[in-house]
Short mmCIF file of C-alpha atoms in Angstrom, two decimals:
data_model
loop_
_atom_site.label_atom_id
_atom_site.label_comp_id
_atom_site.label_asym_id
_atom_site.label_seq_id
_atom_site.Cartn_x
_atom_site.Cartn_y
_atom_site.Cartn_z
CA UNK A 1 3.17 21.09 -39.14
CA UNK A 2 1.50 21.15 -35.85
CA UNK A 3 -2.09 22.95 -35.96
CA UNK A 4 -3.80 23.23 -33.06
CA UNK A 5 -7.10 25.33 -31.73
CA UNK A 6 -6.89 27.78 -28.96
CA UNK A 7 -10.42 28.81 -28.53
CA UNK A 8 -12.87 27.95 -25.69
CA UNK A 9 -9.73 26.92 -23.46
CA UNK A 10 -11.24 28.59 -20.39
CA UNK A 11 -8.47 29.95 -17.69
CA UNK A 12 -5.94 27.18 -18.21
CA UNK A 13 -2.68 29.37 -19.53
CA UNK A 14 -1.39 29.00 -23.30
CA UNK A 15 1.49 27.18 -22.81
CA UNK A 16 -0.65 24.52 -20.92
CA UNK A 17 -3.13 24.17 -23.52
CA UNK A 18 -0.45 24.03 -25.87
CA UNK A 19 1.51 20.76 -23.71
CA UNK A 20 -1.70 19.14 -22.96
CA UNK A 21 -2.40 19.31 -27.02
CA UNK A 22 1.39 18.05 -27.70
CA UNK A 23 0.98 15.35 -25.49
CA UNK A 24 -2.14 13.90 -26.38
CA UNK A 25 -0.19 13.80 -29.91
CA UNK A 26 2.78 11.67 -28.43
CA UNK A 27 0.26 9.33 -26.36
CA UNK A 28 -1.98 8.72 -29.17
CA UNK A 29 0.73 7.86 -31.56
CA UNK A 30 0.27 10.70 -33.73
CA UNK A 31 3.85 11.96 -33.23
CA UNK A 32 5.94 8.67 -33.02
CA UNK A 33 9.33 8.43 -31.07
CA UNK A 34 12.17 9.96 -32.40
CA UNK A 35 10.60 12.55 -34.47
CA UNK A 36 11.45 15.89 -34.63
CA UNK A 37 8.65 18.73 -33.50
CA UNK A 38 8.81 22.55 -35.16
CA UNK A 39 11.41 24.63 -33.53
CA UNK A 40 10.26 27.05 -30.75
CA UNK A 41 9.94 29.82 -33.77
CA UNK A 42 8.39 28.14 -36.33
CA UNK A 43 5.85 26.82 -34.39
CA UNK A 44 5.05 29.96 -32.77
CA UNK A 45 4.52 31.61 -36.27
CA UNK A 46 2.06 28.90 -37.13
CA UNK A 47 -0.15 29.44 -34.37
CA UNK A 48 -0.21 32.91 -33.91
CA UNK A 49 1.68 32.73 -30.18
CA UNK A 50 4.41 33.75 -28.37
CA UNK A 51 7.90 31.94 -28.36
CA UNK A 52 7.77 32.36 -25.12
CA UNK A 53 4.90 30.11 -24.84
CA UNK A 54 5.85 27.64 -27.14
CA UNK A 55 9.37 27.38 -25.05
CA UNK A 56 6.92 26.95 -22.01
CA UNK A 57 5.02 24.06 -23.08
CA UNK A 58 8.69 22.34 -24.66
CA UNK A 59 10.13 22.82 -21.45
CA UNK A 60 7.41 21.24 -19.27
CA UNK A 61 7.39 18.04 -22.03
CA UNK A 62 10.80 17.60 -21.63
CA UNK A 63 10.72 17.95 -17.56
CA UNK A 64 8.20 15.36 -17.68
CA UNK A 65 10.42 12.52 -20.13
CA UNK A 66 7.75 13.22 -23.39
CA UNK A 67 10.66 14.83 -25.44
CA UNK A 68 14.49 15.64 -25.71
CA UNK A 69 16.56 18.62 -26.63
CA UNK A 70 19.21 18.06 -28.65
CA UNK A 71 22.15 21.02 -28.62
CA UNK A 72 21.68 23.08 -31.56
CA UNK A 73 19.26 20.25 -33.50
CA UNK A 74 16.01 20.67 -31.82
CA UNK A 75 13.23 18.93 -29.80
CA UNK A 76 12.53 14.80 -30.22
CA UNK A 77 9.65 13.04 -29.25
CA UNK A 78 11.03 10.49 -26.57
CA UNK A 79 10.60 6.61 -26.41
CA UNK A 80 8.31 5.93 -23.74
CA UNK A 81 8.55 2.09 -22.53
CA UNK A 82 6.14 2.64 -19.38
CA UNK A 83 3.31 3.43 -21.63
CA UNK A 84 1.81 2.14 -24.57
CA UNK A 85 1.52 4.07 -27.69
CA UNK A 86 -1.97 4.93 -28.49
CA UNK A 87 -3.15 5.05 -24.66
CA UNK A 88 -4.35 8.55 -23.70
CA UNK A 89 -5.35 9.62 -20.28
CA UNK A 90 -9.05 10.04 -19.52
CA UNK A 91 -10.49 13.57 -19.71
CA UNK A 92 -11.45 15.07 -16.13
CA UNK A 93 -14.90 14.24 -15.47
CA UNK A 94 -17.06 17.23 -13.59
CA UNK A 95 -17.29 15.58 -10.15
CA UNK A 96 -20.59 14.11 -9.68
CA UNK A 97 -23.37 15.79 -7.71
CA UNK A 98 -24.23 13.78 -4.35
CA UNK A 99 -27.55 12.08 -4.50
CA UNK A 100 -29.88 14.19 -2.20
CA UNK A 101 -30.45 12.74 0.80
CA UNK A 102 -34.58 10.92 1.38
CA UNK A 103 -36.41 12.76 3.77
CA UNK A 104 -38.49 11.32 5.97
CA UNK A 105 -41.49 12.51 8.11
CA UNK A 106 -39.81 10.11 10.83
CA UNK A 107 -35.89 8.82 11.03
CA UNK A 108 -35.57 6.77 14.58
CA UNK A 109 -32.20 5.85 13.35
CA UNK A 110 -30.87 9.42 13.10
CA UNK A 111 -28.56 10.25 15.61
CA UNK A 112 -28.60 14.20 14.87
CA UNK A 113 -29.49 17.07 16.76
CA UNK A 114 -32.32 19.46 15.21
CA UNK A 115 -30.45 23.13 14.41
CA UNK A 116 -33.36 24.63 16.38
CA UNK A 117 -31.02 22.78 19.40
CA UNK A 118 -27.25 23.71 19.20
CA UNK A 119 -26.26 26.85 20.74
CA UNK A 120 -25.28 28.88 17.52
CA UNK A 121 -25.58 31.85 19.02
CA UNK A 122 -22.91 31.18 22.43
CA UNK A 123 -20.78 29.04 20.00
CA UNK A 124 -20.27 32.33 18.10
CA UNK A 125 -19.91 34.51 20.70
CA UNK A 126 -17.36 32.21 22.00
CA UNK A 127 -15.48 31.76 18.98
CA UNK A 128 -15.19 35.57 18.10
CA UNK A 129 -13.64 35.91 21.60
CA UNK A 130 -10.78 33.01 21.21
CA UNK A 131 -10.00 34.29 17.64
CA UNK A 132 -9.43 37.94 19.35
CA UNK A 133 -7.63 36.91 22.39
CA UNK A 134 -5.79 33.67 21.26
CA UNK A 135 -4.59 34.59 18.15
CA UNK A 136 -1.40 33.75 18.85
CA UNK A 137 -2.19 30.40 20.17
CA UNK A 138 -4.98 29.72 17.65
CA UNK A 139 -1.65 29.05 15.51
CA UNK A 140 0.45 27.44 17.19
CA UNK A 141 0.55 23.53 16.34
CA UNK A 142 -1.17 21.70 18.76
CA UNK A 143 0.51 18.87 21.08
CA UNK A 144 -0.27 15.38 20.25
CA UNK A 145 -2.92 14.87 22.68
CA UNK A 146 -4.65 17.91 22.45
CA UNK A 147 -4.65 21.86 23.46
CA UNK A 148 -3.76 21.42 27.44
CA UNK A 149 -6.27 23.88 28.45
CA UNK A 150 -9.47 21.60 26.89
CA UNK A 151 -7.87 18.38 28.46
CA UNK A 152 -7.64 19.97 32.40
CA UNK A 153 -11.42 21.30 31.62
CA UNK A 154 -12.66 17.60 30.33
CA UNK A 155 -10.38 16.38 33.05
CA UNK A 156 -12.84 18.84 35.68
CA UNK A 157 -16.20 17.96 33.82
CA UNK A 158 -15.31 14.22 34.66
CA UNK A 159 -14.36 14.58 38.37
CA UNK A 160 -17.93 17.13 38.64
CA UNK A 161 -20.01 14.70 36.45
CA UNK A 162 -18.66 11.44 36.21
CA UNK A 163 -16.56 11.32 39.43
CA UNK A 164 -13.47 10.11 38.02
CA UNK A 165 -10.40 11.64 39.17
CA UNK A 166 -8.36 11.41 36.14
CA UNK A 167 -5.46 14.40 35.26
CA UNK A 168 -5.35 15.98 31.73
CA UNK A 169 -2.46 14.10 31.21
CA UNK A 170 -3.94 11.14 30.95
CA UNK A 171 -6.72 12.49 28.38
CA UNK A 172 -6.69 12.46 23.89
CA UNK A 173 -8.28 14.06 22.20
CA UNK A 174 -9.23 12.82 18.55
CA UNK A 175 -12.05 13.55 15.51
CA UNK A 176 -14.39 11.05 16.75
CA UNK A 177 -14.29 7.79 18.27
CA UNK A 178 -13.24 5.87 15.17
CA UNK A 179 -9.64 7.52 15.06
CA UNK A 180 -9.18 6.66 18.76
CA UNK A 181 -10.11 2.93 17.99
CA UNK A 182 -7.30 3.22 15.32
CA UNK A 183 -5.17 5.01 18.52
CA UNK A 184 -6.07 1.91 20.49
CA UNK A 185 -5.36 -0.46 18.13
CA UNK A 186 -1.85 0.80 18.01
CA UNK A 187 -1.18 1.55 21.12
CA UNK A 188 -2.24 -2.37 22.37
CA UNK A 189 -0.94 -4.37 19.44
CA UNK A 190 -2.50 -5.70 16.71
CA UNK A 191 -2.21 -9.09 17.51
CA UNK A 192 -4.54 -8.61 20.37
CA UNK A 193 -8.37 -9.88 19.88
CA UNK A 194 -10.83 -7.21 20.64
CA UNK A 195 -14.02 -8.27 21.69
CA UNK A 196 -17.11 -6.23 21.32
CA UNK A 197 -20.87 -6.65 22.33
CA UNK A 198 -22.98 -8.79 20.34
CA UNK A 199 -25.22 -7.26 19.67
CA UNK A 200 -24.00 -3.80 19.42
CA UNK A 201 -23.06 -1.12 16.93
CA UNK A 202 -21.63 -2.59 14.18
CA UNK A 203 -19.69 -0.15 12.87
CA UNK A 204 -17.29 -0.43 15.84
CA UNK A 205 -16.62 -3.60 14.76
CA UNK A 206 -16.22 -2.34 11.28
CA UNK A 207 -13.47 0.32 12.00
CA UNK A 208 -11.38 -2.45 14.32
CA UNK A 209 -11.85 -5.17 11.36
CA UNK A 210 -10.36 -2.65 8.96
CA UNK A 211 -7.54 -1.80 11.54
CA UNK A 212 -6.38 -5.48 10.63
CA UNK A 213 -6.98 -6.63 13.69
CA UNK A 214 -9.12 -10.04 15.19
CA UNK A 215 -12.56 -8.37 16.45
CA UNK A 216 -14.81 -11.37 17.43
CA UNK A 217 -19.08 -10.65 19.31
CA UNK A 218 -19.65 -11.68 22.47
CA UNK A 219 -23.17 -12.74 23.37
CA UNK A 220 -24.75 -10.81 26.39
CA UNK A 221 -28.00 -11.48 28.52
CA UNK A 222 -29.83 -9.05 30.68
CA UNK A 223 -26.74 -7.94 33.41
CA UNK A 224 -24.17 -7.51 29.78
CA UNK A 225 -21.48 -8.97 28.39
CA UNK A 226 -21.04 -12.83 29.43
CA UNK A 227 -17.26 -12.97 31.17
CA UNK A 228 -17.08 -17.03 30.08
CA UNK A 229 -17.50 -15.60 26.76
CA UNK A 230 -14.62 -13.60 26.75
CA UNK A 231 -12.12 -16.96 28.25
CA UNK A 232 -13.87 -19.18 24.99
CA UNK A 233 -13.34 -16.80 22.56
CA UNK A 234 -9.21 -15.88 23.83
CA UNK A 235 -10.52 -11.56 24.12
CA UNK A 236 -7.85 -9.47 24.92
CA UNK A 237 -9.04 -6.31 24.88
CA UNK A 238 -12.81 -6.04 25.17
CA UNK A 239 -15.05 -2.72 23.87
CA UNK A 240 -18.25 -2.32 25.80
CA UNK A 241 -20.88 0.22 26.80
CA UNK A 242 -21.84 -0.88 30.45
CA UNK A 243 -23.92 2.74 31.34
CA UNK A 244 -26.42 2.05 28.68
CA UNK A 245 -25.81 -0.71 25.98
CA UNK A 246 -26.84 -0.13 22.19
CA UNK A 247 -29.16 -1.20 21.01
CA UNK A 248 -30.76 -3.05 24.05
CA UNK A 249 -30.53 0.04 26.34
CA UNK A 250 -28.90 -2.56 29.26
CA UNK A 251 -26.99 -1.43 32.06
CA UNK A 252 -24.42 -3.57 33.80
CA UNK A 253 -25.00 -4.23 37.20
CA UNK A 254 -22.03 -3.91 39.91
CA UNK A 255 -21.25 -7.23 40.64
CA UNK A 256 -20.47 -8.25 36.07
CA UNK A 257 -18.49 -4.66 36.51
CA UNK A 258 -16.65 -6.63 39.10
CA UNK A 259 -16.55 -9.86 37.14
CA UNK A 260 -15.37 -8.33 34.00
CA UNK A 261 -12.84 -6.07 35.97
CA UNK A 262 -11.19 -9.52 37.53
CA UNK A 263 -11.19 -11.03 34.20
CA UNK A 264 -8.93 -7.99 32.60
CA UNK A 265 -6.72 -8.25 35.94
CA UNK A 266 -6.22 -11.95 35.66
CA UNK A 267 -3.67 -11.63 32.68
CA UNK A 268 -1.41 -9.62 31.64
CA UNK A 269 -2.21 -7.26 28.38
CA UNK A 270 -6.17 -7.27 29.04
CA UNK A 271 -8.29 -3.83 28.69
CA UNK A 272 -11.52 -3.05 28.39
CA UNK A 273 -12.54 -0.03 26.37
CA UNK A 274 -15.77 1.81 28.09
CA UNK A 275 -17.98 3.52 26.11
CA UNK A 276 -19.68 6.21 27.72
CA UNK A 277 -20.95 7.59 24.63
CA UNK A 278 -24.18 9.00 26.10
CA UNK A 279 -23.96 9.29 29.72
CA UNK A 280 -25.09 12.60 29.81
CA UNK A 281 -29.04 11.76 28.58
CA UNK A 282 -29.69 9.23 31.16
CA UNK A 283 -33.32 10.71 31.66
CA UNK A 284 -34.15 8.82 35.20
CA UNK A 285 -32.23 8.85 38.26
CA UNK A 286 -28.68 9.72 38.60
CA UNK A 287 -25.61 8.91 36.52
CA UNK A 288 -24.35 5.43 36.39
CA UNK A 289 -21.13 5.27 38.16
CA UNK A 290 -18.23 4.61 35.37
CA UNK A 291 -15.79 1.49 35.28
CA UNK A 292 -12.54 3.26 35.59
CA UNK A 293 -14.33 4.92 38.75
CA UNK A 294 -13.65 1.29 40.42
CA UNK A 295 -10.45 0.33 38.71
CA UNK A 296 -7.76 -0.49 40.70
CA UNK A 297 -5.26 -2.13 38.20
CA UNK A 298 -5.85 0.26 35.67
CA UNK A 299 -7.33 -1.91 32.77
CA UNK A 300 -10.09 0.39 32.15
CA UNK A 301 -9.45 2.91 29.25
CA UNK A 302 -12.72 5.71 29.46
CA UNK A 303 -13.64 6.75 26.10
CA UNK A 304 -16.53 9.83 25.39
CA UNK A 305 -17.77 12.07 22.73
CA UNK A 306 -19.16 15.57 21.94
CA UNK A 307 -20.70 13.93 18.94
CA UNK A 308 -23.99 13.04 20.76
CA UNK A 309 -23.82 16.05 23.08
CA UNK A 310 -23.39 19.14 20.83
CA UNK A 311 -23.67 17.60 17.25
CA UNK A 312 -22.22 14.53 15.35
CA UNK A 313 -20.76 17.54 13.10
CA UNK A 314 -18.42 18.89 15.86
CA UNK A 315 -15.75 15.97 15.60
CA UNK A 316 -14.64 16.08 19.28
CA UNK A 317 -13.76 12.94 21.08
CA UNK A 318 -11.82 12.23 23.80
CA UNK A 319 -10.48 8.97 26.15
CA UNK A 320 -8.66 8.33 29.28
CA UNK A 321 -5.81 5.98 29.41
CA UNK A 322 -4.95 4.67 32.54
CA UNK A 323 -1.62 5.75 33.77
CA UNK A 324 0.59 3.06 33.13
CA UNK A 325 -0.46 3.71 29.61
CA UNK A 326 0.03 6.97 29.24
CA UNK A 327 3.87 7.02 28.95
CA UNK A 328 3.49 4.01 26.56
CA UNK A 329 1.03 6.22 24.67
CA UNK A 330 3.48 9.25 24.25
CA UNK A 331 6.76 6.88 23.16
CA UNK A 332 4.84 5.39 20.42
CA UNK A 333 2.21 7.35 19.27
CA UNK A 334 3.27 10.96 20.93
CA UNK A 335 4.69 12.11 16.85
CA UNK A 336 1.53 12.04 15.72
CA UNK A 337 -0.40 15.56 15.25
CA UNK A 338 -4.07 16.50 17.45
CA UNK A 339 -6.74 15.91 14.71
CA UNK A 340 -8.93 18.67 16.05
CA UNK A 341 -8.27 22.38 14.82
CA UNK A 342 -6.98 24.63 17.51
CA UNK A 343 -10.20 27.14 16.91
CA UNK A 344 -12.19 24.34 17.73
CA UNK A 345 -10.74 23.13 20.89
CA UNK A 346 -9.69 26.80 22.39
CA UNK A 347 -13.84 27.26 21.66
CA UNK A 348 -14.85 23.76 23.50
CA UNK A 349 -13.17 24.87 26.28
CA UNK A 350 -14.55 28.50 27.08
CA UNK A 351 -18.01 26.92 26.18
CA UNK A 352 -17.25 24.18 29.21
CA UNK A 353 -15.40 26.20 31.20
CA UNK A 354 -18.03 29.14 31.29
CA UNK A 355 -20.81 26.72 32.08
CA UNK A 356 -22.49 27.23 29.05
CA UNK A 357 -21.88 22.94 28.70
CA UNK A 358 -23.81 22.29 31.51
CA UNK A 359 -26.80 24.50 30.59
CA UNK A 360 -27.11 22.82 27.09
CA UNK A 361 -27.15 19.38 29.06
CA UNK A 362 -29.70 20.58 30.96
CA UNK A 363 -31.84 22.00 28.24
CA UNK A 364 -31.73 19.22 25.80
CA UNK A 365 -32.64 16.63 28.63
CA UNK A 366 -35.32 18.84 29.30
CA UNK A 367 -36.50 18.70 24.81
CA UNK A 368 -35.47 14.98 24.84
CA UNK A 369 -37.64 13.97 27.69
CA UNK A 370 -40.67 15.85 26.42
CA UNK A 371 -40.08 14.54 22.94
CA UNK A 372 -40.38 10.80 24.83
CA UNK A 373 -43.74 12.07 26.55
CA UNK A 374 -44.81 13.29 23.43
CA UNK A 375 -43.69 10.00 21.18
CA UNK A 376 -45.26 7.45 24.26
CA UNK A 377 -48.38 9.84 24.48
CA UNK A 378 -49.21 9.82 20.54
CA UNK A 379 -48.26 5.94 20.45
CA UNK A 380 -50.64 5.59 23.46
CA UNK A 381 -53.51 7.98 21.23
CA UNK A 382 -53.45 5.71 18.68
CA UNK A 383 -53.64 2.70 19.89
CA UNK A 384 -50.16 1.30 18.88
CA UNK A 385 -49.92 -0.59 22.00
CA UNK A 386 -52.29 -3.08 21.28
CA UNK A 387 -49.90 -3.52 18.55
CA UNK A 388 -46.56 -3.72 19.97
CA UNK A 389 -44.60 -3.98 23.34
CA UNK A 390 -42.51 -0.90 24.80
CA UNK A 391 -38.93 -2.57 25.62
CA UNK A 392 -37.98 0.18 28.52
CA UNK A 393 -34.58 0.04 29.71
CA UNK A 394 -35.07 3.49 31.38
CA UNK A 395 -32.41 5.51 30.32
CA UNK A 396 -30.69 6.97 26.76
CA UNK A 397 -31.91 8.30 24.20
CA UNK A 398 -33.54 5.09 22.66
CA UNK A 399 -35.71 2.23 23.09
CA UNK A 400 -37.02 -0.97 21.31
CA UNK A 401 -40.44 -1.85 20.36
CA UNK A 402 -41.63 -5.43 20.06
CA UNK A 403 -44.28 -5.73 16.86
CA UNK A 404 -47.13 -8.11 16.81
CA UNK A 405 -47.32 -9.09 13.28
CA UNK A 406 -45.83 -12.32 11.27
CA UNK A 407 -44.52 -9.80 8.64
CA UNK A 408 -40.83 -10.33 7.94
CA UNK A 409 -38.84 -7.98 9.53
CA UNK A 410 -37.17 -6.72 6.32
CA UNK A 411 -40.56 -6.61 4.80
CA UNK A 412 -42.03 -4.40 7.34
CA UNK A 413 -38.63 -2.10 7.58
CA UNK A 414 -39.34 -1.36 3.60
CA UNK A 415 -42.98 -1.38 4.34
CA UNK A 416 -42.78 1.49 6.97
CA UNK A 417 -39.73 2.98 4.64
CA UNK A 418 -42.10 3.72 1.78
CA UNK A 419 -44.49 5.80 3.85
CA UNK A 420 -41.66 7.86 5.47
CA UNK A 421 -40.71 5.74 8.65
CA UNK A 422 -37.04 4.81 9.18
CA UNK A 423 -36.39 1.84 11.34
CA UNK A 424 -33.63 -0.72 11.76
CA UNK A 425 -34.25 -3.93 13.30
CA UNK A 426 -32.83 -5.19 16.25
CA UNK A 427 -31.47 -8.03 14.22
CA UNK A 428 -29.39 -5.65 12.08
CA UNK A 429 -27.04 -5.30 15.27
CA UNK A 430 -26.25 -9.14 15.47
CA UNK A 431 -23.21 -10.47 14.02
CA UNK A 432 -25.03 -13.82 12.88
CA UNK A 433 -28.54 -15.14 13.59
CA UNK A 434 -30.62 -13.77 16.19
CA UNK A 435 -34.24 -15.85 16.33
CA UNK A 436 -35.77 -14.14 19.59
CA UNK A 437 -34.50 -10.83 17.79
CA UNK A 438 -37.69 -10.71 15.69
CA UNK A 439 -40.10 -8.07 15.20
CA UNK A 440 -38.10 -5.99 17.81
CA UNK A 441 -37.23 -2.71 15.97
CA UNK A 442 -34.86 0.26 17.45
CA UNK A 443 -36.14 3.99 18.20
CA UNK A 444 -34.15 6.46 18.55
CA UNK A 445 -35.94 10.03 19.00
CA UNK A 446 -32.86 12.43 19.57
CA UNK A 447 -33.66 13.97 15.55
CA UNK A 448 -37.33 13.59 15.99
CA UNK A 449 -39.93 16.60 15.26
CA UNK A 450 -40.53 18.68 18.56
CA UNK A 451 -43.66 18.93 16.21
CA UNK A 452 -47.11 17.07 18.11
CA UNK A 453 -48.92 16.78 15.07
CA UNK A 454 -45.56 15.18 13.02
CA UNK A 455 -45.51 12.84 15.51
CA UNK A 456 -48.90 11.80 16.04
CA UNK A 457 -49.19 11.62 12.09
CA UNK A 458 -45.66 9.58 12.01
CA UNK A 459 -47.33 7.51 14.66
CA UNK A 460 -50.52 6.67 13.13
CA UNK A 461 -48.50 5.44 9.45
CA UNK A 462 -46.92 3.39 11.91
CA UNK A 463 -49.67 1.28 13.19
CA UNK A 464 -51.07 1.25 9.34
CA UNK A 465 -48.04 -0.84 8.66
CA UNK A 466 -49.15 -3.06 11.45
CA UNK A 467 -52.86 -3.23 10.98
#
């Protein structure tokens, strides 16, 4: 006779307990194929239950191929040829608490923005406003591309800001920037070879590597990519970020825009992809013109984020195809659903459309360039440039800094790592060796402490590392 325990089984229902404890039976071998269990009454009386719950838990072995009813003879443990006898699914294990994150009293390769800075309070307001007078809307699915109403108002913030006269038909919006590369990827065939700056943000080349398609670097010098580069190595499409290259902080000049916009004309099938990730923090002078600004064959595809704008949290991305791509773009990929929630675009919207975008520009160029000041001043106070070279591209919201020392680079990175200073080295951006890459390391201050005296202490640990 079947005996089994029904204490401590928490909320799951009787009858579940009571399968789960059956089936453990017929997995380990304990009840072998072909015999007969208790009928629904017997077993009942011997554990004190229902034979309504007993009926349950036969019922649910049955629908799952563990036993058979027989017509007036009873229940049989089945034969089970897809799994050995004796092997027993592993318990549930509790899911395992996330490792808490280091802190540290300096992180130049954060790319966050400090909750002191988002607008929590308009973003609200904002919100409650769509979710009382869009309700309706709020639940309707949203079109492939995105809500219209946030595509004509990016479509306006680009022809204000960027001066590119695109429609809102020709704009997608995505969750970041790695779902459009998969977008891309799709949309110009996978037997294309993507090119992307070397060196450069590898995870880009990551996310098109996993896409399962050819991604090959392409060396730069001071003006950008190299276009005899892109003939050697056969690029088809190429990815770059000619307003203010990372990690170098470059900006191409005019006349490679113009080379690298006859090399995409030349053949049929060529793009480039232009990253214009952070545009909007160029702290001297005025905006650098875009690409697709001076496209005439429509090549250029225009690709931007709210990621480095509002927060890497918000999940908002958006590109531009050119037009000849957009009808292309809704025969193949136009089934697919928008991967932003409606609440989130409707919101995005108002909070561009009222100007409240604009302000929050304004007001974190405003923190970012006194957080420079304040980073060059306490590196000036104490003394770390008799220690290392500013690399000063002038724009963005990073810059590099050439050590002197003979320390190895990793050496130094876990030297200045133990006493609370993140830092990646330029070399770390390279795909393959980089020799005149050494003892340059990356800064970026967008998540650095507004705090004088964090810095000037995160400063000073610095140039300890370096004395």
């Amino acid at each position: 006779m079947l005996t089994y325990s029904f204490e401590n089984i928490g909320d799951e229902s009787l009858y579940e307990h009571l399968y789960r404890c059956i089936r453990a039976d017929i997995l380990a071998g304990r009840l072998q194929a072909g015999e007969k269990l208790p009928s629904k009454r017997a077993l009942a009386r011997q554990l004190g239950i229902s034979v309504i719950t007993v009926e349950g838990a036969y019922g649910q072995l049955v629908a799952e191929g563990y036993c058979q009813s027989v017509p007036k003879k009873g229940f049989f443990v089945a034969k089970l040829t897809s799994l050995p006898l004796g092997s027993v699914p592993a318990e549930k294990k509790p899911a395992e608490k996330s490792l808490p994150q280091k802190k540290y009293l300096a992180d130049f390769t954060a790319n966050s923005l400090p909750p002191a800075d988002f607008p929590f309070k308009t973003w609200t307001h904002l919100l409650r406003q769509v979710m009382a007078g869009q309700a309706e809307n709020l639940l309707k699915r949203s079109p492939g591309m995105g809500i219209l109403s946030l595509r004509e108002t990016i479509a306006a913030h680009l022809r204000s800001f960027r001066g590119l006269d695109v429609s809102a038909g020709q704009i997608v919006i995505g969750a970041g920037t790695e779902y459009l590369y998969g977008l891309l990827v799709q949309l110009l065939g996978r037997e294309k070879c993507f090119g992307v700056e070397n060196p450069g943000f590898d995870k880009i080349r990551k996310v098109y590597q996993q896409h399962g398609v050819r991604c090959v670097p392409v060396a730069m010098d001071e003006q950008g990519i190299i276009p005899a580069e892109l003939l050697e190595k056969h690029v088809d499409v190429l990815h770059i970020s000619p307003s203010h290259h990372f990690p170098t902080g470059c900006i191409t000049p005019i006349s490679r825009r113009y080379e690298l916009l006859g090399w995409a004309s030349a053949a049929e099938g060529r793009y480039i992809i232009e990253d214009d990730y952070d545009s909007e923090f160029r702290l001297t002078g005025r905006p650098i013109p875009t690409m697709m600004g001076i496209d005439v064959s429509g090549r250029v595809i225009y690709m931007n984020t709210f990621s480095k704008t509002l927060t890497p949290t918000i999940r908002i991305s958006y590109m531009v195809l050119p037009e000849k791509l957009v009808q292309v773009f809704q025969q193949q990929l136009g089934f697919y659903n928008c991967t932003v929630s409606n609440f989130e675009q409707y919101t995005l919207a108002r909070f561009i459309k009222d100007g409240h975008f604009e302000k929050h520009i304004n007001r974190m160029r405003n923190c970012y360039r006194k957080r420079r000041e304040a980073l060059l001043q306490a590196m000036k106070d104490g003394g770390l440039f008799a220690q290392a070279d500013i690399i000063e591209r002038g724009s963005g919201l990073h810059f590099l800094l050439r050590f002197h020392t003979e320390k190895d680079d990793k050496a130094l990175q876990a030297e200045l790592e133990a006493k609370g200073i993140r830092m990646r080295p330029l070399r770390d951006y390279y795909a393959g060796e980089a020799e005149d890459a050494a003892h340059i390391f990356v800064l970026n201050y967008s998540g650095l402490s507004a705090d004088p005296e964090v810095i000037h202490f995160a400063v000073a640990r610095l140039a300890d590392c370096l004395s």
